[in-house]
Coordinates of C-alpha atoms in Angstrom, one line a residue:
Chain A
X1 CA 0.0 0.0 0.0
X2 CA 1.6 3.4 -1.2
X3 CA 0.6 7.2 -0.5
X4 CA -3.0 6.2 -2.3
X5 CA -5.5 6.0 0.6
X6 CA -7.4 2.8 0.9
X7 CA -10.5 3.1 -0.5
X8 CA -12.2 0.5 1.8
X9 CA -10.5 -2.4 3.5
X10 CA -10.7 -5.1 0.9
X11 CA -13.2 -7.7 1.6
X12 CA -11.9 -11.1 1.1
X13 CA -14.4 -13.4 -0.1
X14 CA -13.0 -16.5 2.0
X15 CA -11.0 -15.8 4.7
X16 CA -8.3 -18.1 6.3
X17 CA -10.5 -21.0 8.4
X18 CA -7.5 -21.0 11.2
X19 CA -9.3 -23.4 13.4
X20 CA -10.0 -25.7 11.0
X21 CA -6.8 -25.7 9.6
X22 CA -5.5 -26.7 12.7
X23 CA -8.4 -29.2 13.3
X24 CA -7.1 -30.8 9.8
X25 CA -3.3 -30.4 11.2
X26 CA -4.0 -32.0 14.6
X27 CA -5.6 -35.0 12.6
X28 CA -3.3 -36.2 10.4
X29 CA -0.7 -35.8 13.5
X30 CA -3.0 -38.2 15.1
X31 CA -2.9 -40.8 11.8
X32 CA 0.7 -40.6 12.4
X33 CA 0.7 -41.2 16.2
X34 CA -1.9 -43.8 15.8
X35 CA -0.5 -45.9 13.0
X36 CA 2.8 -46.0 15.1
X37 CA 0.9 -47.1 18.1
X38 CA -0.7 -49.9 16.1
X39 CA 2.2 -51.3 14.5
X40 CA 1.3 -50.5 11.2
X41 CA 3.9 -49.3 8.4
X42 CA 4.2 -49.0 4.7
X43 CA 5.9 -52.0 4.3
X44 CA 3.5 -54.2 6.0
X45 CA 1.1 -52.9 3.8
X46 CA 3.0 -53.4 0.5
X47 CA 4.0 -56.8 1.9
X48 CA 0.2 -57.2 2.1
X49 CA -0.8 -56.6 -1.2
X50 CA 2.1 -59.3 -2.3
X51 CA 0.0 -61.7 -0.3
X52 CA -3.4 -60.7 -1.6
X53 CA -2.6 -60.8 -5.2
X54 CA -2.4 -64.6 -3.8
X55 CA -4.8 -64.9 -2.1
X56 CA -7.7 -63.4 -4.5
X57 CA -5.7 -65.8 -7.8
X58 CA -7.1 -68.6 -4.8
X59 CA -10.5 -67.8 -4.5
X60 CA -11.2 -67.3 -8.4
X61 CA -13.0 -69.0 -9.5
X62 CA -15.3 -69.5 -6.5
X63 CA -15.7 -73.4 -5.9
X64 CA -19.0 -75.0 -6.8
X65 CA -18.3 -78.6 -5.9
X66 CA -21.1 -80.6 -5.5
X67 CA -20.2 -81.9 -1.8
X68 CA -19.3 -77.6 -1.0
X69 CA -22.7 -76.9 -2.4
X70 CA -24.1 -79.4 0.3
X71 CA -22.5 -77.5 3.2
X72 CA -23.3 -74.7 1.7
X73 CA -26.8 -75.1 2.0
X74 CA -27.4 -76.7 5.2
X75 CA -25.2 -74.2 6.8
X76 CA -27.2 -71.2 4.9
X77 CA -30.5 -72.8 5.8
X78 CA -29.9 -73.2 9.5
X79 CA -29.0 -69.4 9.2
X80 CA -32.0 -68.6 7.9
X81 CA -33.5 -70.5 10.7
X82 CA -31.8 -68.5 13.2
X83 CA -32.7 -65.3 11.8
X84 CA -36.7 -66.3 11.2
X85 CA -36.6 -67.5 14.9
X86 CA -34.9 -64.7 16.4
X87 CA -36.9 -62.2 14.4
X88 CA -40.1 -63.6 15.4
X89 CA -39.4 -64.2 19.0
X90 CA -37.7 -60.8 19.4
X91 CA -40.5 -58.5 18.0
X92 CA -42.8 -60.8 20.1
X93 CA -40.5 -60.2 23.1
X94 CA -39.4 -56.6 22.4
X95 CA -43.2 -55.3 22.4
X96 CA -43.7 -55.6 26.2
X97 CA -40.3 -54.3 26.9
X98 CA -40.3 -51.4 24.7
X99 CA -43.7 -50.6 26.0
X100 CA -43.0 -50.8 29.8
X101 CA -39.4 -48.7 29.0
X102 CA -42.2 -45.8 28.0
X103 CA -42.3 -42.8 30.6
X104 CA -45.7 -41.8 29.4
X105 CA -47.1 -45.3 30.1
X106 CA -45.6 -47.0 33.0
X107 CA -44.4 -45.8 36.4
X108 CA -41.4 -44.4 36.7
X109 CA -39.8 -47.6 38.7
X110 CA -40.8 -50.1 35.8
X111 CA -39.7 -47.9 33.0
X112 CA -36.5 -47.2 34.3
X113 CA -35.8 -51.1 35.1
X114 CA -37.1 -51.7 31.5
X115 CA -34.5 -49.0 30.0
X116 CA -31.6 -50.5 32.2
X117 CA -32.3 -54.1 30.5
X118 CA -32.3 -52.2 27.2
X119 CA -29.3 -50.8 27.4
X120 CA -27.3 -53.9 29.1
X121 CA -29.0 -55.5 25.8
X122 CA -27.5 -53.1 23.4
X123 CA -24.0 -52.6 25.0
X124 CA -23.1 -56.4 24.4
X125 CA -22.2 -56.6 20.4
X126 CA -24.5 -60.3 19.5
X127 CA -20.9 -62.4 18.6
X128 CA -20.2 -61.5 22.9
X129 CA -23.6 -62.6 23.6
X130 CA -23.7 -65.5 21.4
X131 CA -20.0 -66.6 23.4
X132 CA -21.7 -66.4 26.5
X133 CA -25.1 -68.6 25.4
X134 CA -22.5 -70.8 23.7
X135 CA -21.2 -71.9 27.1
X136 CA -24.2 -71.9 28.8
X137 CA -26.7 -74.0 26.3
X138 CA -23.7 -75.3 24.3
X139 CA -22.6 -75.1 20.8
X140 CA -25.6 -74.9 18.0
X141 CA -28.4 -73.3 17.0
X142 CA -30.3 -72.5 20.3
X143 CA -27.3 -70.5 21.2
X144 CA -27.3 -68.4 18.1
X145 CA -30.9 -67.6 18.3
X146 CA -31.0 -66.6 21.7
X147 CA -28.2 -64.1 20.8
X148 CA -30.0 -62.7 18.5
X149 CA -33.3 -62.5 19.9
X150 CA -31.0 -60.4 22.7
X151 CA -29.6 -58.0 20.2
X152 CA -33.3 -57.3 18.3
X153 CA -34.8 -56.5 21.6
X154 CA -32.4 -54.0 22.7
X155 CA -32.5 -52.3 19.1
X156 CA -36.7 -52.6 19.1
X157 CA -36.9 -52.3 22.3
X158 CA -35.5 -48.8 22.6
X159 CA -37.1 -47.6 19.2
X160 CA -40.5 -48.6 20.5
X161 CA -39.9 -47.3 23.4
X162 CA -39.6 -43.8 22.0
X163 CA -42.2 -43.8 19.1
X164 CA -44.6 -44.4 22.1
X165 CA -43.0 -41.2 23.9
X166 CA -43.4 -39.5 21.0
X167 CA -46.9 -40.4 20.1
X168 CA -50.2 -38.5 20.5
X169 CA -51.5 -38.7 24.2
X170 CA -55.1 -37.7 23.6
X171 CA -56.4 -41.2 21.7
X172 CA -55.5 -42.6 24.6
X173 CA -57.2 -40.7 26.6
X174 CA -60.0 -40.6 24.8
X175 CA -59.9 -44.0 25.5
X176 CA -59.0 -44.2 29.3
X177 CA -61.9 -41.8 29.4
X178 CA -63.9 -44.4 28.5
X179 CA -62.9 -46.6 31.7
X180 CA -61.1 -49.1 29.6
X181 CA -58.9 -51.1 31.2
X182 CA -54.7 -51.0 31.0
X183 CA -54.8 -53.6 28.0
X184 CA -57.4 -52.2 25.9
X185 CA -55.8 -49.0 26.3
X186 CA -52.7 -50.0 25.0
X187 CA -54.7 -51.9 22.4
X188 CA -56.9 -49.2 20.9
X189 CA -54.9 -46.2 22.1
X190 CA -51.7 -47.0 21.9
X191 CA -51.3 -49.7 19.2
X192 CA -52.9 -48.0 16.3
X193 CA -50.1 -45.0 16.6
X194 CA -46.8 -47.0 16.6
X195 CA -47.6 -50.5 14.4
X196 CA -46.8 -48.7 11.7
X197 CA -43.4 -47.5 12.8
X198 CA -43.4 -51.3 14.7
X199 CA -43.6 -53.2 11.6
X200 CA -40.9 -51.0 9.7
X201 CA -38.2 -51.5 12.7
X202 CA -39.2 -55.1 12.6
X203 CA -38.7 -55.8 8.8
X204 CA -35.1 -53.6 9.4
X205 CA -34.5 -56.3 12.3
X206 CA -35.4 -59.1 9.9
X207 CA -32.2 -58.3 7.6
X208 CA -29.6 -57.2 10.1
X209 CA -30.5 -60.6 12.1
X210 CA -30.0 -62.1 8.2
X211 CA -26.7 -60.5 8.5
X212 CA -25.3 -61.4 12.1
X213 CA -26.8 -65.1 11.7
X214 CA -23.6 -65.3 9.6
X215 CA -22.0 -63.5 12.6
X216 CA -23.2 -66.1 15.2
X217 CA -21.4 -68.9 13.7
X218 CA -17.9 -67.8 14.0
X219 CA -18.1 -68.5 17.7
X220 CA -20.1 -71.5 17.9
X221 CA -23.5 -70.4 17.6
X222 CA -24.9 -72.6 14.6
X223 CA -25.3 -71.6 10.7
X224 CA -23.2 -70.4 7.8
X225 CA -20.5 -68.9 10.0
X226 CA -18.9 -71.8 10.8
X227 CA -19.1 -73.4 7.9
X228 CA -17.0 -70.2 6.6
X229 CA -15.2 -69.8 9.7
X230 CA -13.6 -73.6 9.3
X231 CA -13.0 -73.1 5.2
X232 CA -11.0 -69.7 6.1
X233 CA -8.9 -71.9 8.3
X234 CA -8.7 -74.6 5.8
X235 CA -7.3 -71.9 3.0
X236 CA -10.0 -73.1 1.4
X237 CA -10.6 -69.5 -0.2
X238 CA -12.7 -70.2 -3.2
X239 CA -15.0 -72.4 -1.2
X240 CA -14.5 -68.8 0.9
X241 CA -15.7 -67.0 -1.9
X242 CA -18.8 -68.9 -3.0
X243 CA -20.1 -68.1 1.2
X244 CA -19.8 -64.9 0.9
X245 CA -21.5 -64.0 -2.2
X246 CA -24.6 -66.6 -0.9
X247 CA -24.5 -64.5 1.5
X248 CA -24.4 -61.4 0.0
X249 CA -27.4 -62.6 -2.1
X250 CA -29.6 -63.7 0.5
X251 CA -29.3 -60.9 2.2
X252 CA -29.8 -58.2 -0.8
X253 CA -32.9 -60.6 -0.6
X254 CA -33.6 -60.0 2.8
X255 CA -33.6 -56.1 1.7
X256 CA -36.2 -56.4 -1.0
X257 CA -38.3 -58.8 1.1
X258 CA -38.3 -56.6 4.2
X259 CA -39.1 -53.5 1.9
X260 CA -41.9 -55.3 0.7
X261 CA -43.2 -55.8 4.5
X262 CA -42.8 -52.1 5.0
X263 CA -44.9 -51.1 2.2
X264 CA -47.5 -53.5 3.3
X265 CA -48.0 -52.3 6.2
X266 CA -47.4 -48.2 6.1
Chain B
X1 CA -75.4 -40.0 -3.5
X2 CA -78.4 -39.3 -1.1
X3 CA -78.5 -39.5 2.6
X4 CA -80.1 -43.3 3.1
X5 CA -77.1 -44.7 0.3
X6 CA -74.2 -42.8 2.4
X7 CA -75.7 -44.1 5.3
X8 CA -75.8 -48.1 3.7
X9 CA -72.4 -47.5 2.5
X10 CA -69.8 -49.9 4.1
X11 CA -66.4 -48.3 5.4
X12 CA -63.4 -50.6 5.6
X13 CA -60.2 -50.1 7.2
X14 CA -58.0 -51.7 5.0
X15 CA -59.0 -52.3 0.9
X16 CA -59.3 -56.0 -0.3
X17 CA -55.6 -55.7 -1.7
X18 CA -54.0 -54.8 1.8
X19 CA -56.3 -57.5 3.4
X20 CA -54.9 -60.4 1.3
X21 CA -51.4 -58.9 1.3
X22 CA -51.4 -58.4 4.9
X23 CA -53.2 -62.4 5.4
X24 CA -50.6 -63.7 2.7
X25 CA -47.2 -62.2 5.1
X26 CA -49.2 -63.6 8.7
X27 CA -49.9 -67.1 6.8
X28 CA -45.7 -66.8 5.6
X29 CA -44.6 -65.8 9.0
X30 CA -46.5 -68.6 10.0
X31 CA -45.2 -71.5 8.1
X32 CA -41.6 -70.0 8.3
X33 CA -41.8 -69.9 12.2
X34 CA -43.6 -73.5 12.2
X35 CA -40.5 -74.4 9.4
X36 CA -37.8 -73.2 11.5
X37 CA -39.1 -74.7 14.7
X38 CA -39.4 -78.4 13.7
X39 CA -36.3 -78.5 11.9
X40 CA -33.7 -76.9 13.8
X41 CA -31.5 -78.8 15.5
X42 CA -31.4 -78.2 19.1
X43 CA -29.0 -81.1 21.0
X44 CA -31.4 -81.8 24.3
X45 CA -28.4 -82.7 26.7
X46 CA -27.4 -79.7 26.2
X47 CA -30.6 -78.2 27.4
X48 CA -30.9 -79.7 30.4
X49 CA -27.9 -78.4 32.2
X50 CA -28.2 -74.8 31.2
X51 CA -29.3 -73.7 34.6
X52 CA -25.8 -75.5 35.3
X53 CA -23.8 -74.0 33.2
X54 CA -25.1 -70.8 33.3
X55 CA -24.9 -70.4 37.0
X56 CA -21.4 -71.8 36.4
X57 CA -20.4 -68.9 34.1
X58 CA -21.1 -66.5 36.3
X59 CA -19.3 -68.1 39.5
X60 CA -16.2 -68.2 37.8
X61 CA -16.7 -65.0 36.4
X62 CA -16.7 -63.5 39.4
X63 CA -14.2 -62.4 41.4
X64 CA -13.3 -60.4 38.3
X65 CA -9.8 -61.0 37.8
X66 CA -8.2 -57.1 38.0
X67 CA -4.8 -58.0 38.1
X68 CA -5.1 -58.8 34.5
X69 CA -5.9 -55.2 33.6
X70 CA -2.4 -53.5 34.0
X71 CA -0.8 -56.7 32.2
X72 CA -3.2 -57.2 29.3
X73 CA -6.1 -55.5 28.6
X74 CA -5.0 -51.9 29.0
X75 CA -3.0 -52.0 25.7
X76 CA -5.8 -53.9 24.3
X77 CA -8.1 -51.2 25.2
X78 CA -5.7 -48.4 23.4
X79 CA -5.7 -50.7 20.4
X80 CA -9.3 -51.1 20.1
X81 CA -10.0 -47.8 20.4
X82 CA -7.0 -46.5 17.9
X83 CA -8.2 -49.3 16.0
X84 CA -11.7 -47.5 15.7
X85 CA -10.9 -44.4 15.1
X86 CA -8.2 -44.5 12.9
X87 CA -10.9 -46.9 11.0
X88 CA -13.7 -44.3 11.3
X89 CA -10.9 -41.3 9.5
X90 CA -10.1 -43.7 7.0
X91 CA -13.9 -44.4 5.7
X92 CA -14.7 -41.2 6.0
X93 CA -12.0 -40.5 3.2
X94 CA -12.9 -43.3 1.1
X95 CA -16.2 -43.4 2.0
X96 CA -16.1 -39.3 0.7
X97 CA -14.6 -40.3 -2.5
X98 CA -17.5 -43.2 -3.3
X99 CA -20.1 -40.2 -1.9
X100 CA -18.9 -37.9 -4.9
X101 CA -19.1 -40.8 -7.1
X102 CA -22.3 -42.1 -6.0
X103 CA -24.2 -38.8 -6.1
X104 CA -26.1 -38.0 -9.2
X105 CA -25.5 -34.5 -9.0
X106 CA -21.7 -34.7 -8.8
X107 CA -20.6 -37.4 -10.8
X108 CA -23.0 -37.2 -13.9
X109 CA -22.9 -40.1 -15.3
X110 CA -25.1 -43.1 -14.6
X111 CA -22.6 -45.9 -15.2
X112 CA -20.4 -44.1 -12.5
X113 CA -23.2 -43.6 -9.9
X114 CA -23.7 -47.3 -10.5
X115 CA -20.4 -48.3 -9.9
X116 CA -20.2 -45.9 -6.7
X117 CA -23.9 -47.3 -5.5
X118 CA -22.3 -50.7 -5.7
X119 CA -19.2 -50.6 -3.8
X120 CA -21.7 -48.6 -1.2
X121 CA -23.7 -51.7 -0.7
X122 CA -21.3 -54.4 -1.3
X123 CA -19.1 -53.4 1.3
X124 CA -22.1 -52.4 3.8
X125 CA -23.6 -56.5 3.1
X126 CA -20.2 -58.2 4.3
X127 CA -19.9 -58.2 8.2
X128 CA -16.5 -56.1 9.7
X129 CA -15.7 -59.4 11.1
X130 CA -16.0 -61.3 8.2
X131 CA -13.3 -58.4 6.1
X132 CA -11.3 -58.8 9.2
X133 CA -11.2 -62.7 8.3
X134 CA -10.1 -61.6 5.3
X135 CA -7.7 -58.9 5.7
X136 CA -6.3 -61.3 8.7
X137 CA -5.3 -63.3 5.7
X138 CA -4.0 -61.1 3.4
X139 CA -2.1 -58.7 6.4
X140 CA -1.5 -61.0 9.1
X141 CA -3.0 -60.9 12.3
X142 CA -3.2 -57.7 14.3
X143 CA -4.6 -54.3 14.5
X144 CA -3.8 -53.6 10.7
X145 CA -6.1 -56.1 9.5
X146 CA -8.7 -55.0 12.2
X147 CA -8.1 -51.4 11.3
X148 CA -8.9 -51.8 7.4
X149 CA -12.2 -54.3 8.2
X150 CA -13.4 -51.3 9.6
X151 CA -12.5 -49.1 7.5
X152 CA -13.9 -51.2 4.4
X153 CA -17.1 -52.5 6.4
X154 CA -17.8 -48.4 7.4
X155 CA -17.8 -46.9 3.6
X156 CA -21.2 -48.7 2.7
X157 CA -23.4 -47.0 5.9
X158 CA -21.1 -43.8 5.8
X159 CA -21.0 -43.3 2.0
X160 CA -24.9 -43.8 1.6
X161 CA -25.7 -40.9 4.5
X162 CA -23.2 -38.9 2.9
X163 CA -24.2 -39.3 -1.2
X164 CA -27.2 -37.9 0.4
X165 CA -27.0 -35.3 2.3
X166 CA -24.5 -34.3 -1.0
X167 CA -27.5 -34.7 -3.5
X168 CA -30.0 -32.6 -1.0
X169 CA -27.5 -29.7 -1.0
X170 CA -29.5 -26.9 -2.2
X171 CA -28.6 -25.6 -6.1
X172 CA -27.8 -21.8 -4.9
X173 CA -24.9 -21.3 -4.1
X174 CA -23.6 -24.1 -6.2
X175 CA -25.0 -21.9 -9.5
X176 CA -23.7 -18.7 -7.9
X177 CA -20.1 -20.3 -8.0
X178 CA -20.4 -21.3 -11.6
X179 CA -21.9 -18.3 -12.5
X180 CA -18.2 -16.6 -11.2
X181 CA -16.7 -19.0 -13.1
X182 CA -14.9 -20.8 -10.4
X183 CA -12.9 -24.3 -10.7
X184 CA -14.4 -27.6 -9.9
X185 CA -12.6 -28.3 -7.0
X186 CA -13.6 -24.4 -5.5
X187 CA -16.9 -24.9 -6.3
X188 CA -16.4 -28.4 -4.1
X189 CA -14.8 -26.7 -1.4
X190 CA -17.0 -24.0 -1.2
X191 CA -20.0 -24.5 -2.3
X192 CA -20.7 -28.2 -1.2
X193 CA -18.5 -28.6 1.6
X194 CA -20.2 -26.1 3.9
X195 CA -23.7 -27.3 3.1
X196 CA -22.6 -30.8 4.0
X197 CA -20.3 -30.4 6.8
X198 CA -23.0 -30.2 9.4
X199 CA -24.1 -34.0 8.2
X200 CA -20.6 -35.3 7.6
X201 CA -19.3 -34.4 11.5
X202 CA -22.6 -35.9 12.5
X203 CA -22.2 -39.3 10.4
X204 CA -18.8 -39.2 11.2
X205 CA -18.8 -39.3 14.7
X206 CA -22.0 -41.6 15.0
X207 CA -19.9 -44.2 12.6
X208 CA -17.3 -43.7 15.4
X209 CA -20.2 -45.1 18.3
X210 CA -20.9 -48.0 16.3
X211 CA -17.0 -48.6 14.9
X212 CA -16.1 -49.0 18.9
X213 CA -18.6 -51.9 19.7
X214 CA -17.4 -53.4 16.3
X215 CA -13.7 -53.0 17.0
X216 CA -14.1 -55.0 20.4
X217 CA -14.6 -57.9 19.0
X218 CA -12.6 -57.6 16.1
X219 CA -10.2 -59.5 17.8
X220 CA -11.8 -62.6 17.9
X221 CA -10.8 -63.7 14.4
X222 CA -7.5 -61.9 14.7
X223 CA -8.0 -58.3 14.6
X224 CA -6.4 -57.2 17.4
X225 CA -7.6 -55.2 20.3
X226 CA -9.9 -55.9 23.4
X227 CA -11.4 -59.5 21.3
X228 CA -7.7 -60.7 21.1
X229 CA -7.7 -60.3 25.2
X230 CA -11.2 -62.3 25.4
X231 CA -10.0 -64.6 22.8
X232 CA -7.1 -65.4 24.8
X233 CA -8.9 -65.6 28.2
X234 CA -11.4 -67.6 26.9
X235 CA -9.3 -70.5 25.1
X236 CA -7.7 -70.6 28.2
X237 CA -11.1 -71.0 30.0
X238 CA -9.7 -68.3 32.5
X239 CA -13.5 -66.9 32.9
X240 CA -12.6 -64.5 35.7
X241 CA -10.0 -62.4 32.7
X242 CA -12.8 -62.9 30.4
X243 CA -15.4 -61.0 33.0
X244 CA -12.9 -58.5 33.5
X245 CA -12.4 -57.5 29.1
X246 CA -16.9 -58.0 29.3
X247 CA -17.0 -55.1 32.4
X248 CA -14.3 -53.1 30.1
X249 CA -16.1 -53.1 27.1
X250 CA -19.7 -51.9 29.1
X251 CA -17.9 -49.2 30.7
X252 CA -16.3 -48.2 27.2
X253 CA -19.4 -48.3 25.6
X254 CA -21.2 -46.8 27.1
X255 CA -19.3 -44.0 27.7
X256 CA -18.6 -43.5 24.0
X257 CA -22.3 -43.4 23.8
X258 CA -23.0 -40.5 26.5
X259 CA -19.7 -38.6 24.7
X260 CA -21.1 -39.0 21.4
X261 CA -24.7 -37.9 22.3
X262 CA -23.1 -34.9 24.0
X263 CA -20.8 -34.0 21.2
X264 CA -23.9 -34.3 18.5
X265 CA -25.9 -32.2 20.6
X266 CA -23.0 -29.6 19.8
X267 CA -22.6 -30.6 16.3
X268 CA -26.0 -30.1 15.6

């Protein structure tokens, strides 16, 4: 700037974002600090890709031997199993429980029992529940299920819980108003507002239990994740392969079929 | 239509499609429950001393075995959650790069959304645990493989929020931009970017919650961290360790859960 006055200081259209700057700085100095932390370097990751080019020429072309294809589908099929049965008996199970967690329903002692149970539900991820069923009814099925039936009542659980917060109080009023009873309140009052909502969280239920019923199995609790747990430890990649895109498939399945529940009932 | 017809006139609650659609999924639900319960196998012995076993777990479960922390599951714990985040910052990148790709007013081509829609739902449809199995074979055991199964597992859930909260960014100030003539990657930078960023810390960080619980048991099947310490404990049937890693991972949790809540409440 010379002897010529300023003629107004000189907008800048997008000034200097310091704190972000140093937001971005401060992260990739944690990449850093992390990745040393965790053991993991540059070379271990070019080594890695040595030993995947090796590992994918294995599982091409995925193996469709006739005695695989036989594993394959009971192992699948008792999945399915697990997830029907865990579905079924967790929305079944989650309705009283997601009901009784709601503050506008039950007294204050019940719903805030309720909501512990919830959460202790939902903390455990299902493959650390599963473990523990595992030892106490024993390897198989049963254990898988009652994993599962565990995980979809902590996630419906909670959601119905607070669509039923959220929901309307004078329908069921109107109906207490009529000196209906506690049931038939929930039934006429309640119900009508949150099936809806119900029924979509339930069909969501139906494919994630799709999806951990593979889980289940890598610890001993029945179905298609053992079957791929053992071939991983067998190298027996294609055989590898030919799970996972089964599974892939039933559960883009699982998608459309639970979309089609939704619509039904919305 | 006069009075005495509106009066005769039926009213139903549901129309004669949504009836036999609704009967047709109770009569499925039916048959696949009946299905599932008479063919499962179930191994009775194993039944009848549950009461047993269970009241077994939880006597050798407890005293929880403390000791064990300092030794063990301390470092476990800084893996897992290094494992996590560093997981969450690496989908977010790639799972920013598929966003762009995937959204259909970015990328304008509909063979390229395809291919971006694609890798968003093909890496959301294979479990963490199961790309951990894989990335356990390709890297080695460790918190590598555990680190890249959740970054590759988070791209699907992360990249789908993201594509669109990208596609519902208003057209203004993107048009103003052009209109000035600015470069692609300016009219990124400063015309998406600050309509999005709101979403993407809030996905981010939410990705983060979930990425914790996943990471701890991770290590089961070789990715390091706080399932590597129950693994251990457990294959050596030491059930007191294993009640100690169960009581960490509650208290972790958890407590991810009341700072993310916290820190969305100030996001948003």
């Amino acid at each position: 700037m010379s002897d010529i006055p300023a003629p107004a200081p000189t907008r800048v259209a997008f000034p200097p974002n310091w704190p972000m700057r140093i937001g971005f700085a401060v992260l990739a100095l944690y990449i850093v600090y992390a990745s040393t932390i965790l053991d993991i370097t540059w070379t271990r990751f070019i080594a890695g890709f040595g030993h995947a080019e090796r590992f994918l020429s294995r599982m091409f072309p995925p193996d469709f031997a006739p005695d695989k294809l036989a594993l394959l589908q009971s192992g699948m099929i008792e999945s399915l199993q697990i997830a029907v049965l865990a579905t079924i008996f967790g929305v079944a199970l989650s309705l009283p429980l997601g009901l009784a967690a709601a503050r506008n329903l039950c007294p204050a002692p019940l719903a805030w029992t309720s909501r512990t149970l919830i959460a202790l539900f939902r903390t455990f991820h299902p493959v650390i529940v599963a473990i523990l069923f595992v030892k106490a009814v024993g390897f198989g099925a049963l254990a898988g299920v009652l994993a599962l039936i565990i995980a979809s009542m902590g996630f419906l659980s909670k959601l119905i819980g607070e669509a039923v917060e959220e929901m309307s109080m004078k329908q069921m009023e109107a109906v207490r108003a009529t000196g209906a009873p506690f049931l038939s309140v929930v039934v006429m009052g309640v119900m009508p507002q949150v099936l809806p909502r119900f029924i979509g969280f339930s069909a969501y239920q139906l494919d994630s239990n799709l999806r951990n019923s593979a889980l289940v199995g890598l610890v001993g609790g029945g179905g298609i994740g053992a079957t791929l747990f053992t071939a991983f430890q067998r190298f027996d990649y294609d055989f590898v392969l030919t799970i996972v895109l089964t599974i892939i498939a039933i559960v883009m399945v699982g998608e459309i079929l639970s979309g089609w529940v939704r619509r039904l009932f919305q | 239509m006069s009075p005495e017809t509106a009066a005769l006139r039926e009213w139903d609650r549901f129309t004669l499609r949504e009836r036999i659609g609704r009967s047709a999924f109770y009569i499925l639900a039916a048959i696949a429950l009946i299905w599932s319960l008479r063919t499962i196998e179930i191994i009775p012995e194993f039944l009848y001393d549950a009461p047993k076993q269970t009241a077994d777990l939880f006597v050798r479960m407890w005293p929880i075995d403390w000791s064990w922390y300092p030794k063990v599951v301390h470092e476990a714990l800084i893996e897992t959650l290094h494992t996590a985040t560093l997981g969450t910052i690496l989908a977010v990148l790639l799972a920013g790069l598929t966003a762009l790709l995937a959204a259909r007013n970015i990328t304008r081509s509909v063979t390229l959304n395809l291919i971006g829609r694609f890798i968003l739902v093909a890496t959301r449809s294979v479990h963490a645990m199961v790309w951990a199995l894989f990335f356990v074979a390709v890297f080695g055991p460790g918190a590598l493989a555990g680190t890249l199964a959740i970054a590759v597992h988070s791209i699907g859930f992360t990249g789908k929020l993201l594509s669109e909260a990208i596609e519902e960014a208003r057209p203004g100030p993107i048009e103003a931009l052009t209109a000035a003539g600015a470069s692609p990657l300016a009219i990124l930078l400063k015309g998406y970017w600050p309509q999005v960023k709101p979403a993407f810390l809030g996905i981010a960080v939410f990705r983060w919650d979930i990425n914790v619980r996943e990471s701890a048991v991770l290590g089961l099947v070789g990715g390091g961290g706080l399932g590597m310490a129950l693994d251990t404990a457990l294959s050596n049937l030491y059930w007191d360790q294993a009640g100690l890693v169960l009581y960490v991972i509650f208290v972790v949790v958890i407590a991810t859960e009341i700072g993310v809540s916290w820190l969305r409440g100030k996001i948003i």
